[in-house]
Amino acid sequence: MSKGEKFRLTERQKKFLPFVSLGAFFEGFDFMIISIVLPYVTRDYAITDEIAAYALSVVSLGTLLAFFLVRLADKIGRRPVFIYSVILYSALTGLTALAPNVYAFVILQLIARIFLIATWAVGYIIVSEEFETELRGRAVALFQSLAAVGAIFPSVFLLIFALTPLHWRGLYLVGAIPLFIIPFGVKRIFETQRFLEIKSGKVKEEAPSLFEVFRKEYRRNIAVVMALWFLSYICYVGAIYFFAQRVVRELGWSEAMVGTTTAVAFAVGLLGYAFVGKLLDTIGRKRTAYITFLSGSMATIATFQATEPIVIAILVIIATFFLGPFTVVCGTITNELFPTHIRGNAMAWGNNIVGRLGQIFAPALVGLLLRPVGNIGNAVSVLAIGPIIAAVVVALLVPETFGKE
């Protein structure tokens, strides 16, 4: 295949890609649901902002526990793990709409999050293994961009369900839709050829130890990428999870104001991925990291300190534009600091383990900071300092890899 050939799908890819992409779309959808409904869940269950913050951290534990379920796909196959994860995630999401108290809500969402992240991760693996090298980058980019698209829809549905007795619970019923879609895709989701070849012995593939990245020659780099992922996630998660909570609880915003603002912010935010991607390939990795981290951090702090609705709306659009591409910058640096054979392990430690710990700790840190700093806006602003520290780490410890093999 020539380098400039158009992105075309084979018949096999046309069959499985729409169903496998459910993992990416609903990962973004679910992440935003809990962010959008948090102030209303807090109100209906009569819990404090602190308790709500700790509850979010418990739910986020599912992102880390999913790591073990994803590894099961290397033993029994990608297809069964993906299909059953979709079924269980969807069922548990639908049941969340019926949760009678905060304890049931947290337990259902914790378990649902395990299967949701497994659905996304295994879907990512399937796409990577089913597309040849020349098309893989565009296929993975398409797959991942659907998460950003999925994040737009909860805001839209909030505007609709706010007019009904279901209110926030209606969004979780929408999250159960894959349960009714997946039966049509069971015969269209194939086991990957790569997995079948490995299981049959046709291809020998010896994966390096998960701890090989901690060898002396890689130790500094793995410490750097773990720091970048952690510092990025605590800012990103703090901002996304607590935006609606702050503007509703502290500033009295209506559902219409929340829904419209977040929908526009995430729609415009899609352009941020292309913008930052272009910068990476034109001005280099380090300069792009400075622009992305510092802009995202300062815009987030300004958003959570502002009080005028129109000012907040403009600032949150700018913040979202830069916050999403944090993963693009961190992913690029991670991939280029390690040789091919341990690149996957470096990403596992940086993103899936230590980065996810940042996602777990962020809500709890907001809860701990609420009393000392006075309110949600100040607490999130403290976490938003993380990317500034990340920019310093890049300046001092990350070599410029742009244009180098």
CSV table of C-alpha atoms in Angstrom, one decimal:
chain,number,residue,atom,x,y,z
A,1,MET,CA,0.0,0.0,0.0
A,2,SER,CA,1.3,3.4,-0.9
A,3,LYS,CA,1.8,6.0,1.9
A,4,GLY,CA,-0.8,8.3,0.4
A,5,GLU,CA,-3.5,5.8,-0.2
A,6,LYS,CA,-7.0,6.7,1.0
A,7,PHE,CA,-8.4,5.2,4.2
A,8,ARG,CA,-10.6,2.4,3.0
A,9,LEU,CA,-12.2,-0.4,5.0
A,10,THR,CA,-12.3,-4.1,4.1
A,11,GLU,CA,-15.6,-5.9,4.3
A,12,ARG,CA,-14.4,-7.5,7.5
A,13,GLN,CA,-13.5,-4.1,9.0
A,14,LYS,CA,-16.8,-2.6,8.0
A,15,LYS,CA,-18.6,-5.4,9.9
A,16,PHE,CA,-16.8,-5.2,13.2
A,17,LEU,CA,-15.7,-1.5,13.5
A,18,PRO,CA,-19.2,0.1,14.3
A,19,PHE,CA,-19.7,-2.4,17.1
A,20,VAL,CA,-16.2,-2.3,18.5
A,21,SER,CA,-16.4,1.5,18.5
A,22,LEU,CA,-19.1,1.3,21.1
A,23,GLY,CA,-16.3,1.0,23.6
A,24,ALA,CA,-14.8,4.3,22.8
A,25,PHE,CA,-18.1,6.2,22.4
A,26,PHE,CA,-19.6,5.1,25.7
A,27,GLU,CA,-16.4,5.5,27.6
A,28,GLY,CA,-16.6,9.2,26.8
A,29,PHE,CA,-20.4,9.2,27.3
A,30,ASP,CA,-20.2,7.5,30.8
A,31,PHE,CA,-17.3,9.7,31.9
A,32,MET,CA,-19.4,12.8,31.2
A,33,ILE,CA,-22.6,11.4,32.7
A,34,ILE,CA,-21.3,11.3,36.2
A,35,SER,CA,-19.8,14.8,35.8
A,36,ILE,CA,-23.1,16.3,34.6
A,37,VAL,CA,-25.4,14.6,37.1
A,38,LEU,CA,-23.2,15.0,40.2
A,39,PRO,CA,-24.9,18.1,41.6
A,40,TYR,CA,-28.4,16.4,41.2
A,41,VAL,CA,-27.2,13.1,42.7
A,42,THR,CA,-25.8,15.1,45.6
A,43,ARG,CA,-29.1,16.9,46.0
A,44,ASP,CA,-31.4,13.8,45.7
A,45,TYR,CA,-29.3,11.6,48.0
A,46,ALA,CA,-28.9,14.5,50.5
A,47,ILE,CA,-25.1,14.1,50.7
A,48,THR,CA,-22.4,16.8,51.2
A,49,ASP,CA,-19.9,17.9,48.5
A,50,GLU,CA,-17.2,16.1,50.5
A,51,ILE,CA,-19.0,12.8,50.5
A,52,ALA,CA,-19.8,13.2,46.8
A,53,ALA,CA,-16.1,13.7,46.1
A,54,TYR,CA,-15.1,10.6,48.0
A,55,ALA,CA,-17.8,8.6,46.2
A,56,LEU,CA,-16.3,9.6,42.9
A,57,SER,CA,-12.9,8.3,44.0
A,58,VAL,CA,-14.5,5.0,44.9
A,59,VAL,CA,-16.2,4.8,41.5
A,60,SER,CA,-12.9,5.6,39.8
A,61,LEU,CA,-11.3,2.6,41.4
A,62,GLY,CA,-12.9,0.7,38.6
A,63,THR,CA,-10.6,2.2,36.0
A,64,LEU,CA,-7.6,0.5,37.8
A,65,LEU,CA,-9.3,-2.8,38.5
A,66,ALA,CA,-10.2,-3.0,34.8
A,67,PHE,CA,-6.4,-3.5,34.1
A,68,PHE,CA,-6.7,-7.1,35.3
A,69,LEU,CA,-9.8,-7.9,33.2
A,70,VAL,CA,-8.1,-6.5,30.1
A,71,ARG,CA,-5.1,-8.8,30.7
A,72,LEU,CA,-7.6,-11.7,30.6
A,73,ALA,CA,-8.1,-10.9,26.9
A,74,ASP,CA,-4.6,-12.3,26.3
A,75,LYS,CA,-5.7,-15.7,27.7
A,76,ILE,CA,-9.2,-16.3,26.5
A,77,GLY,CA,-9.4,-13.9,23.6
A,78,ARG,CA,-10.4,-10.4,22.7
A,79,ARG,CA,-13.9,-11.2,21.4
A,80,PRO,CA,-15.4,-12.9,24.5
A,81,VAL,CA,-13.9,-10.3,26.9
A,82,PHE,CA,-15.3,-7.4,24.7
A,83,ILE,CA,-18.8,-8.9,24.3
A,84,TYR,CA,-19.3,-9.8,27.9
A,85,SER,CA,-17.9,-6.5,29.1
A,86,VAL,CA,-20.4,-4.6,26.9
A,87,ILE,CA,-23.3,-6.6,28.2
A,88,LEU,CA,-22.3,-6.2,31.9
A,89,TYR,CA,-21.4,-2.5,31.6
A,90,SER,CA,-24.7,-1.7,29.9
A,91,ALA,CA,-26.8,-3.7,32.4
A,92,LEU,CA,-25.1,-2.1,35.4
A,93,THR,CA,-25.5,1.3,33.9
A,94,GLY,CA,-29.2,0.8,33.3
A,95,LEU,CA,-29.6,-0.4,36.9
A,96,THR,CA,-27.9,2.7,38.2
A,97,ALA,CA,-31.0,4.6,37.1
A,98,LEU,CA,-32.9,2.7,39.7
A,99,ALA,CA,-30.3,3.1,42.6
A,100,PRO,CA,-32.4,4.0,45.7
A,101,ASN,CA,-29.4,5.5,47.7
A,102,VAL,CA,-25.9,6.7,47.3
A,103,TYR,CA,-24.4,3.3,48.4
A,104,ALA,CA,-26.2,1.4,45.6
A,105,PHE,CA,-25.2,4.1,43.2
A,106,VAL,CA,-21.5,3.9,44.0
A,107,ILE,CA,-21.4,0.1,44.0
A,108,LEU,CA,-23.2,-0.2,40.6
A,109,GLN,CA,-21.0,2.5,39.1
A,110,LEU,CA,-17.8,1.0,40.5
A,111,ILE,CA,-18.5,-2.4,38.9
A,112,ALA,CA,-19.9,-0.8,35.7
A,113,ARG,CA,-16.7,1.3,35.4
A,114,ILE,CA,-14.6,-1.9,35.4
A,115,PHE,CA,-16.4,-3.4,32.5
A,116,LEU,CA,-16.7,0.0,30.7
A,117,ILE,CA,-12.9,0.5,30.7
A,118,ALA,CA,-12.4,-3.1,29.7
A,119,THR,CA,-14.7,-2.5,26.7
A,120,TRP,CA,-12.7,0.5,25.6
A,121,ALA,CA,-9.3,-1.1,26.1
A,122,VAL,CA,-10.1,-4.4,24.4
A,123,GLY,CA,-11.8,-2.4,21.6
A,124,TYR,CA,-8.6,-0.4,21.2
A,125,ILE,CA,-6.6,-3.7,21.0
A,126,ILE,CA,-9.0,-5.2,18.4
A,127,VAL,CA,-8.7,-2.1,16.2
A,128,SER,CA,-4.9,-2.0,16.5
A,129,GLU,CA,-4.6,-5.7,15.6
A,130,GLU,CA,-7.1,-5.7,12.8
A,131,PHE,CA,-5.6,-2.8,10.8
A,132,GLU,CA,-2.4,-3.0,8.9
A,133,THR,CA,0.5,-0.7,9.8
A,134,GLU,CA,-0.3,1.9,7.1
A,135,LEU,CA,-3.9,2.4,8.3
A,136,ARG,CA,-3.5,1.7,12.0
A,137,GLY,CA,-2.8,5.3,13.1
A,138,ARG,CA,-5.9,6.7,11.4
A,139,ALA,CA,-8.0,3.8,12.6
A,140,VAL,CA,-6.9,4.2,16.2
A,141,ALA,CA,-7.4,8.0,15.9
A,142,LEU,CA,-10.9,7.5,14.6
A,143,PHE,CA,-11.7,5.0,17.4
A,144,GLN,CA,-10.4,7.3,20.1
A,145,SER,CA,-12.0,10.4,18.7
A,146,LEU,CA,-15.4,8.8,19.3
A,147,ALA,CA,-14.8,9.1,23.0
A,148,ALA,CA,-14.7,12.8,22.6
A,149,VAL,CA,-17.9,12.7,20.5
A,150,GLY,CA,-19.6,10.5,23.2
A,151,ALA,CA,-18.7,13.1,25.8
A,152,ILE,CA,-20.9,15.7,24.0
A,153,PHE,CA,-24.2,13.8,24.3
A,154,PRO,CA,-24.9,13.7,28.1
A,155,SER,CA,-25.1,17.5,28.0
A,156,VAL,CA,-27.7,17.3,25.3
A,157,PHE,CA,-29.7,14.5,27.0
A,158,LEU,CA,-29.7,16.5,30.2
A,159,LEU,CA,-31.6,19.2,28.5
A,160,ILE,CA,-34.2,16.7,27.5
A,161,PHE,CA,-34.6,14.6,30.6
A,162,ALA,CA,-34.6,17.7,32.9
A,163,LEU,CA,-38.2,18.2,31.5
A,164,THR,CA,-39.3,14.7,32.6
A,165,PRO,CA,-39.7,13.0,36.0
A,166,LEU,CA,-36.6,10.8,35.1
A,167,HIS,CA,-34.3,13.8,35.3
A,168,TRP,CA,-30.6,12.6,35.8
A,169,ARG,CA,-31.7,9.0,35.9
A,170,GLY,CA,-32.7,9.1,32.3
A,171,LEU,CA,-29.0,9.5,31.2
A,172,TYR,CA,-28.2,6.2,32.8
A,173,LEU,CA,-31.0,4.5,30.9
A,174,VAL,CA,-29.5,5.9,27.7
A,175,GLY,CA,-26.2,4.4,28.8
A,176,ALA,CA,-27.8,1.0,28.7
A,177,ILE,CA,-28.5,1.2,25.0
A,178,PRO,CA,-25.5,-1.0,24.0
A,179,LEU,CA,-27.3,-3.9,25.8
A,180,PHE,CA,-29.8,-3.8,22.9
A,181,ILE,CA,-27.2,-3.2,20.2
A,182,ILE,CA,-24.7,-5.8,20.9
A,183,PRO,CA,-26.9,-8.8,20.0
A,184,PHE,CA,-26.8,-7.6,16.4
A,185,GLY,CA,-23.0,-7.4,16.5
A,186,VAL,CA,-22.2,-10.8,18.1
A,187,LYS,CA,-21.7,-12.4,14.7
A,188,ARG,CA,-19.9,-9.4,13.3
A,189,ILE,CA,-17.3,-9.1,16.0
A,190,PHE,CA,-14.5,-11.5,15.1
A,191,GLU,CA,-11.6,-12.8,17.1
A,192,THR,CA,-8.5,-11.0,15.9
A,193,GLN,CA,-6.3,-12.9,13.4
A,194,ARG,CA,-3.2,-12.0,15.5
A,195,PHE,CA,-4.6,-13.6,18.7
A,196,LEU,CA,-5.6,-16.8,16.7
A,197,GLU,CA,-2.1,-17.0,15.2
A,198,ILE,CA,-0.5,-16.7,18.6
A,199,LYS,CA,-2.8,-19.3,20.2
A,200,SER,CA,-2.2,-21.7,17.4
A,201,GLY,CA,1.5,-21.4,17.7
A,202,LYS,CA,2.0,-19.9,14.2
A,203,VAL,CA,3.4,-16.7,15.7
A,204,LYS,CA,5.8,-16.7,18.6
A,205,GLU,CA,5.4,-13.6,20.7
A,206,GLU,CA,7.2,-13.3,24.0
A,207,ALA,CA,6.1,-10.3,25.9
A,208,PRO,CA,8.7,-8.6,28.1
A,209,SER,CA,8.2,-8.5,31.8
A,210,LEU,CA,5.8,-5.8,33.0
A,211,PHE,CA,8.7,-4.5,35.3
A,212,GLU,CA,11.3,-4.3,32.5
A,213,VAL,CA,10.7,-0.6,32.3
A,214,PHE,CA,12.3,-0.2,35.7
A,215,ARG,CA,15.7,-1.4,34.6
A,216,LYS,CA,18.5,1.1,35.2
A,217,GLU,CA,18.6,2.5,31.7
A,218,TYR,CA,14.9,3.2,31.6
A,219,ARG,CA,14.3,4.2,35.2
A,220,ARG,CA,14.4,8.0,34.8
A,221,ASN,CA,12.2,8.0,31.7
A,222,ILE,CA,9.5,5.8,33.4
A,223,ALA,CA,9.5,8.1,36.4
A,224,VAL,CA,9.1,11.1,34.1
A,225,VAL,CA,6.1,9.7,32.1
A,226,MET,CA,4.4,8.4,35.3
A,227,ALA,CA,4.7,12.0,36.7
A,228,LEU,CA,3.3,13.5,33.5
A,229,TRP,CA,0.3,11.2,33.3
A,230,PHE,CA,-0.5,11.6,37.1
A,231,LEU,CA,-0.2,15.4,37.0
A,232,SER,CA,-2.3,15.6,33.9
A,233,TYR,CA,-5.1,13.4,35.2
A,234,ILE,CA,-5.5,15.1,38.5
A,235,CYS,CA,-6.2,18.4,36.7
A,236,TYR,CA,-8.3,16.9,33.9
A,237,VAL,CA,-10.5,14.8,36.2
A,238,GLY,CA,-10.9,17.5,38.8
A,239,ALA,CA,-12.0,20.0,36.2
A,240,ILE,CA,-14.4,17.7,34.3
A,241,TYR,CA,-15.9,16.0,37.4
A,242,PHE,CA,-16.6,19.2,39.4
A,243,PHE,CA,-17.5,21.8,36.8
A,244,ALA,CA,-21.2,21.1,36.9
A,245,GLN,CA,-21.0,20.6,40.7
A,246,ARG,CA,-19.5,24.0,41.2
A,247,VAL,CA,-21.7,26.1,38.8
A,248,VAL,CA,-24.9,24.4,40.1
A,249,ARG,CA,-24.2,24.2,43.8
A,250,GLU,CA,-22.2,27.4,44.3
A,251,LEU,CA,-23.5,29.7,41.4
A,252,GLY,CA,-27.1,28.4,40.9
A,253,TRP,CA,-26.9,27.5,37.2
A,254,SER,CA,-29.9,25.8,35.7
A,255,GLU,CA,-29.8,22.5,33.8
A,256,ALA,CA,-30.1,24.4,30.5
A,257,MET,CA,-27.1,26.5,31.3
A,258,VAL,CA,-25.0,23.5,32.3
A,259,GLY,CA,-26.1,21.4,29.3
A,260,THR,CA,-25.6,24.0,26.7
A,261,THR,CA,-22.2,25.2,28.0
A,262,THR,CA,-20.7,21.7,28.3
A,263,ALA,CA,-22.1,20.6,25.0
A,264,VAL,CA,-20.5,23.5,23.2
A,265,ALA,CA,-17.3,23.2,25.1
A,266,PHE,CA,-16.8,19.5,24.2
A,267,ALA,CA,-17.8,20.1,20.6
A,268,VAL,CA,-15.3,22.9,20.2
A,269,GLY,CA,-12.8,20.8,22.3
A,270,LEU,CA,-12.7,18.2,19.5
A,271,LEU,CA,-10.7,20.7,17.5
A,272,GLY,CA,-8.1,20.8,20.2
A,273,TYR,CA,-6.9,17.3,19.3
A,274,ALA,CA,-6.2,18.3,15.7
A,275,PHE,CA,-4.5,21.6,16.8
A,276,VAL,CA,-2.2,19.9,19.3
A,277,GLY,CA,-1.4,17.1,16.9
A,278,LYS,CA,-0.4,19.6,14.3
A,279,LEU,CA,1.8,21.5,16.8
A,280,LEU,CA,3.6,18.3,17.8
A,281,ASP,CA,4.6,17.8,14.2
A,282,THR,CA,5.6,21.4,13.5
A,283,ILE,CA,7.2,23.0,16.5
A,284,GLY,CA,8.2,19.9,18.4
A,285,ARG,CA,7.2,17.9,21.5
A,286,LYS,CA,8.6,20.1,24.2
A,287,ARG,CA,7.2,23.4,23.0
A,288,THR,CA,3.8,21.8,22.3
A,289,ALA,CA,3.8,20.4,25.9
A,290,TYR,CA,4.5,23.9,27.3
A,291,ILE,CA,1.7,25.4,25.3
A,292,THR,CA,-0.8,22.6,26.1
A,293,PHE,CA,0.0,22.1,29.8
A,294,LEU,CA,0.2,25.8,30.7
A,295,SER,CA,-2.8,26.9,28.6
A,296,GLY,CA,-4.9,24.1,30.1
A,297,SER,CA,-3.8,24.8,33.6
A,298,MET,CA,-4.4,28.6,33.5
A,299,ALA,CA,-7.7,28.3,31.7
A,300,THR,CA,-8.9,25.8,34.3
A,301,ILE,CA,-7.9,28.0,37.2
A,302,ALA,CA,-9.6,31.0,35.5
A,303,THR,CA,-12.7,28.9,34.9
A,304,PHE,CA,-13.0,27.9,38.5
A,305,GLN,CA,-12.3,31.4,39.8
A,306,ALA,CA,-14.8,33.2,37.6
A,307,THR,CA,-18.3,34.0,38.6
A,308,GLU,CA,-20.0,35.6,35.6
A,309,PRO,CA,-21.8,33.0,33.5
A,310,ILE,CA,-20.6,34.3,30.1
A,311,VAL,CA,-17.0,34.6,31.3
A,312,ILE,CA,-17.2,31.0,32.7
A,313,ALA,CA,-18.7,29.7,29.4
A,314,ILE,CA,-15.8,31.2,27.4
A,315,LEU,CA,-13.1,30.0,29.8
A,316,VAL,CA,-14.4,26.5,30.0
A,317,ILE,CA,-14.4,26.2,26.2
A,318,ILE,CA,-10.8,27.3,26.2
A,319,ALA,CA,-9.9,24.9,29.0
A,320,THR,CA,-11.6,21.9,27.4
A,321,PHE,CA,-9.8,22.7,24.1
A,322,PHE,CA,-6.5,22.1,25.9
A,323,LEU,CA,-7.4,19.6,28.6
A,324,GLY,CA,-8.4,16.7,26.2
A,325,PRO,CA,-5.1,16.8,24.3
A,326,PHE,CA,-3.1,16.3,27.5
A,327,THR,CA,-3.4,12.6,26.7
A,328,VAL,CA,-2.0,13.2,23.2
A,329,VAL,CA,1.1,15.0,24.5
A,330,CYS,CA,1.7,12.4,27.3
A,331,GLY,CA,1.1,9.5,24.9
A,332,THR,CA,3.5,10.9,22.3
A,333,ILE,CA,6.3,11.5,24.9
A,334,THR,CA,5.7,8.1,26.4
A,335,ASN,CA,6.0,6.3,23.1
A,336,GLU,CA,9.1,8.2,22.0
A,337,LEU,CA,11.1,7.7,25.2
A,338,PHE,CA,11.0,3.9,25.0
A,339,PRO,CA,12.1,1.3,22.5
A,340,THR,CA,9.4,-0.7,20.7
A,341,HIS,CA,9.5,-3.9,22.7
A,342,ILE,CA,8.6,-2.2,26.0
A,343,ARG,CA,6.5,0.7,24.7
A,344,GLY,CA,3.3,-1.1,25.7
A,345,ASN,CA,4.6,-1.6,29.3
A,346,ALA,CA,5.6,2.0,29.6
A,347,MET,CA,2.1,3.1,28.5
A,348,ALA,CA,0.6,0.6,31.0
A,349,TRP,CA,2.6,2.0,33.9
A,350,GLY,CA,2.3,5.6,32.8
A,351,ASN,CA,-1.4,5.8,31.8
A,352,ASN,CA,-3.2,2.6,32.9
A,353,ILE,CA,-1.7,2.4,36.4
A,354,VAL,CA,-0.1,5.6,37.7
A,355,GLY,CA,-2.2,7.9,35.5
A,356,ARG,CA,-5.4,6.1,36.6
A,357,LEU,CA,-4.3,6.6,40.3
A,358,GLY,CA,-4.4,10.3,39.5
A,359,GLN,CA,-7.9,9.8,38.2
A,360,ILE,CA,-8.8,8.0,41.5
A,361,PHE,CA,-7.2,10.4,43.8
A,362,ALA,CA,-8.4,13.6,42.2
A,363,PRO,CA,-12.0,13.6,43.5
A,364,ALA,CA,-10.8,12.6,47.0
A,365,LEU,CA,-8.2,15.4,47.0
A,366,VAL,CA,-11.0,17.9,46.1
A,367,GLY,CA,-13.0,16.5,49.0
A,368,LEU,CA,-10.0,16.9,51.4
A,369,LEU,CA,-9.3,20.5,50.2
A,370,LEU,CA,-12.9,21.7,50.5
A,371,ARG,CA,-12.7,22.9,54.1
A,372,PRO,CA,-9.1,24.3,54.1
A,373,VAL,CA,-9.6,26.3,50.9
A,374,GLY,CA,-13.3,27.1,51.3
A,375,ASN,CA,-15.1,25.9,48.1
A,376,ILE,CA,-15.0,23.7,45.1
A,377,GLY,CA,-13.6,26.4,42.8
A,378,ASN,CA,-10.5,26.8,45.0
A,379,ALA,CA,-10.0,23.1,45.5
A,380,VAL,CA,-10.0,22.4,41.8
A,381,SER,CA,-7.7,25.3,41.1
A,382,VAL,CA,-5.1,23.8,43.5
A,383,LEU,CA,-5.2,20.5,41.4
A,384,ALA,CA,-4.9,22.6,38.2
A,385,ILE,CA,-1.4,23.5,39.2
A,386,GLY,CA,-0.5,19.9,38.3
A,387,PRO,CA,0.1,20.6,34.5
A,388,ILE,CA,2.3,23.6,35.4
A,389,ILE,CA,4.6,21.2,37.3
A,390,ALA,CA,4.3,18.8,34.3
A,391,ALA,CA,5.6,21.6,32.1
A,392,VAL,CA,8.6,22.0,34.4
A,393,VAL,CA,9.3,18.3,34.3
A,394,VAL,CA,9.3,18.4,30.5
A,395,ALA,CA,11.6,21.4,30.5
A,396,LEU,CA,14.1,19.7,32.8
A,397,LEU,CA,13.9,16.0,32.1
A,398,VAL,CA,12.4,15.3,28.7
A,399,PRO,CA,14.7,15.4,25.6
A,400,GLU,CA,13.3,16.8,22.4
A,401,THR,CA,12.4,13.8,20.2
A,402,PHE,CA,10.9,15.6,17.3
A,403,GLY,CA,12.5,14.4,14.0
A,404,LYS,CA,14.4,11.6,15.7
A,405,GLU,CA,14.0,7.9,15.3
